[in-house]
Tab-separated table of C-alpha atoms in Angstrom:
chain	number	residue	atom	x	y	z
A	1	ASN	CA	-54.770	27.610	41.370
A	2	LEU	CA	-57.826	28.184	38.961
A	3	PHE	CA	-56.562	25.400	36.633
A	4	ARG	CA	-56.366	22.853	39.280
A	5	SER	CA	-59.860	23.736	40.517
A	6	VAL	CA	-61.356	23.578	37.217
A	7	TYR	CA	-59.608	20.270	36.337
A	8	ARG	CA	-60.778	18.826	39.740
A	9	TYR	CA	-64.540	19.572	38.891
A	10	LEU	CA	-64.086	18.330	35.366
A	11	THR	CA	-62.697	15.054	36.719
A	12	ILE	CA	-65.610	14.691	39.130
A	13	PHE	CA	-68.125	15.323	36.469
A	14	SER	CA	-66.611	12.770	34.099
A	15	LEU	CA	-66.883	10.156	36.794
A	16	GLY	CA	-70.563	11.038	37.504
A	17	HIS	CA	-72.229	12.124	34.470
A	18	THR	CA	-72.354	10.319	31.067
A	19	LYS	CA	-72.701	13.473	28.858
A	20	GLY	CA	-71.906	17.100	29.378
A	21	VAL	CA	-72.557	19.153	32.230
A	22	ASN	CA	-74.806	22.423	31.530
A	23	LYS	CA	-74.883	24.041	34.884
A	24	VAL	CA	-73.308	24.051	38.328
A	25	ALA	CA	-74.741	25.673	41.503
A	26	PHE	CA	-73.106	25.815	45.065
A	27	SER	CA	-74.836	25.639	48.388
A	28	ALA	CA	-74.637	28.979	50.330
A	29	ASP	CA	-72.206	27.300	52.775
A	30	GLY	CA	-69.979	25.725	50.068
A	31	THR	CA	-70.512	22.225	51.350
A	32	LYS	CA	-72.515	20.870	48.579
A	33	PHE	CA	-72.869	21.497	44.877
A	34	ALA	CA	-75.386	20.362	42.188
A	35	SER	CA	-74.737	19.615	38.488
A	36	ALA	CA	-77.292	19.442	35.559
A	37	SER	CA	-76.405	17.438	32.608
A	38	ASP	CA	-77.436	16.269	29.183
A	39	ASP	CA	-77.512	12.784	30.498
A	40	ARG	CA	-81.000	13.772	31.904
A	41	THR	CA	-79.702	13.974	35.610
A	42	ILE	CA	-79.147	16.416	38.258
A	43	ARG	CA	-76.474	15.241	40.730
A	44	VAL	CA	-75.871	16.575	44.293
A	45	TRP	CA	-72.208	16.456	45.429
A	46	ASN	CA	-70.371	16.790	48.739
A	47	GLU	CA	-67.658	19.248	47.945
A	48	SER	CA	-65.097	17.867	50.272
A	49	SER	CA	-65.359	14.258	49.411
A	50	THR	CA	-66.550	14.789	45.737
A	51	MET	CA	-68.984	11.870	46.417
A	52	THR	CA	-72.586	11.996	44.840
A	53	LEU	CA	-75.002	12.436	47.651
A	54	HIS	CA	-78.092	12.048	45.420
A	55	THR	CA	-78.992	11.741	41.813
A	56	PHE	CA	-82.343	13.052	40.292
A	57	ARG	CA	-83.427	10.895	37.399
A	58	GLY	CA	-86.462	10.943	35.103
A	59	HIS	CA	-86.036	14.096	32.965
A	60	LYS	CA	-87.293	13.706	29.512
A	61	ASP	CA	-84.366	15.711	27.953
A	62	GLY	CA	-80.986	16.938	29.045
A	63	VAL	CA	-81.197	19.370	32.042
A	64	VAL	CA	-80.064	22.822	31.187
A	65	GLY	CA	-81.135	25.060	34.152
A	66	GLY	CA	-83.701	25.447	36.936
A	67	MET	CA	-81.418	24.814	39.907
């Protein structure tokens, strides 16, 4: 169900990011995805466990693209 999928990702982002998510990109094999946020971070996630694998910090402004 599309609604459940969207709700799942919104829940994941709200637990990881402190501000809005601007962009999401999935790995070619679908096992990971990355999210860029106004909280000035990019997070790489494990798709099946929804755990953050890595957080890129240090951007001067919110991240809106470039993934």
